PDB file of C-alpha atoms in Angstrom:
ATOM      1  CA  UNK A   1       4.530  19.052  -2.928  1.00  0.00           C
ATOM      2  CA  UNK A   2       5.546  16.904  -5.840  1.00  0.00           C
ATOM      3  CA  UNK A   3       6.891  14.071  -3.336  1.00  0.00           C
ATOM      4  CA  UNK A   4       3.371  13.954  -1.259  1.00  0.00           C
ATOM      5  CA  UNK A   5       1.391  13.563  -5.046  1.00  0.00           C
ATOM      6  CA  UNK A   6       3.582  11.041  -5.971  1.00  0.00           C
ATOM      7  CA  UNK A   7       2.855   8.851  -2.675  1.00  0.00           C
ATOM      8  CA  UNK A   8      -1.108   9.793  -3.198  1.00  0.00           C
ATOM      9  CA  UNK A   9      -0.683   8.297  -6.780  1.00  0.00           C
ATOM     10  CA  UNK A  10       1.362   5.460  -5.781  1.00  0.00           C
ATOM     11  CA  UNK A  11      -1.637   4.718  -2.498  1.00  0.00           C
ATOM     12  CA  UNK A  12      -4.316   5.156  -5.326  1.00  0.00           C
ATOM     13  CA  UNK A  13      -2.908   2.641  -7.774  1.00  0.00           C
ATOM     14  CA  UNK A  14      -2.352  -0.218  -4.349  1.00  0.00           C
ATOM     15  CA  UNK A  15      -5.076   0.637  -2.630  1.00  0.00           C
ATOM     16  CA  UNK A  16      -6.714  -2.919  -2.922  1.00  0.00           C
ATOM     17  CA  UNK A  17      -3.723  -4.469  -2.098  1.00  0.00           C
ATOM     18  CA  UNK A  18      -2.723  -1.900   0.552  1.00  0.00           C
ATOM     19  CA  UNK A  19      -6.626  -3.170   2.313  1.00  0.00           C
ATOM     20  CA  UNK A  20      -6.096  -6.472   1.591  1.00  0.00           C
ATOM     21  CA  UNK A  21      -2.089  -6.606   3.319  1.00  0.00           C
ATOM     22  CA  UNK A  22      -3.771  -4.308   6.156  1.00  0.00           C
ATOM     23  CA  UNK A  23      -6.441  -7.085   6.724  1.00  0.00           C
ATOM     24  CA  UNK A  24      -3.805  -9.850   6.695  1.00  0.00           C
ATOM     25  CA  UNK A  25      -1.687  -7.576   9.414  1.00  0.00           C
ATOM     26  CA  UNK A  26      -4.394  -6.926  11.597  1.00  0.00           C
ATOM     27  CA  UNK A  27      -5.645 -10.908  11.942  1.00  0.00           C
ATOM     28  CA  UNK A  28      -1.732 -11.441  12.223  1.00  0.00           C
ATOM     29  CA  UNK A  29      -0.720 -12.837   8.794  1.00  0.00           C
ATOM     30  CA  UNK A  30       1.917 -11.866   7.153  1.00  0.00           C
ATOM     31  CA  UNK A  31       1.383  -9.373   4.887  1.00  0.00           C
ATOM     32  CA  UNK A  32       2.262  -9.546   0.581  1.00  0.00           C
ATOM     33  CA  UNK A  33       5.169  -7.843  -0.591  1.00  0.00           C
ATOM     34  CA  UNK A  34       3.803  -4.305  -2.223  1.00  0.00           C
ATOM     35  CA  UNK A  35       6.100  -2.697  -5.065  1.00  0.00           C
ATOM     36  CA  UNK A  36       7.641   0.308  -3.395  1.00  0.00           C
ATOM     37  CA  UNK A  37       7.449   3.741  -4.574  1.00  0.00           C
ATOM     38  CA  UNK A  38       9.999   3.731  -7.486  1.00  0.00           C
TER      39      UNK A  38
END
């Protein structure tokens, strides 16, 4: 579906950041703001 490539893009493009907010979430920092899916 057009909606589920869209969301792969959009993980592809944060993926550092999405690793580096999931690292912060798991030793229970707050995690940085990502730009949602627009």
């Amino acid at each position: 579906s057009k909606q589920l490539k869209m969301v792969q893009a959009w993980i592809e493009i944060h993926k550092d950041e999405l690793l580096a907010d999931w690292e912060l979430a798991v030793s229970g920092e707050e995690p940085f703001r990502i730009a949602p899916l627009q």
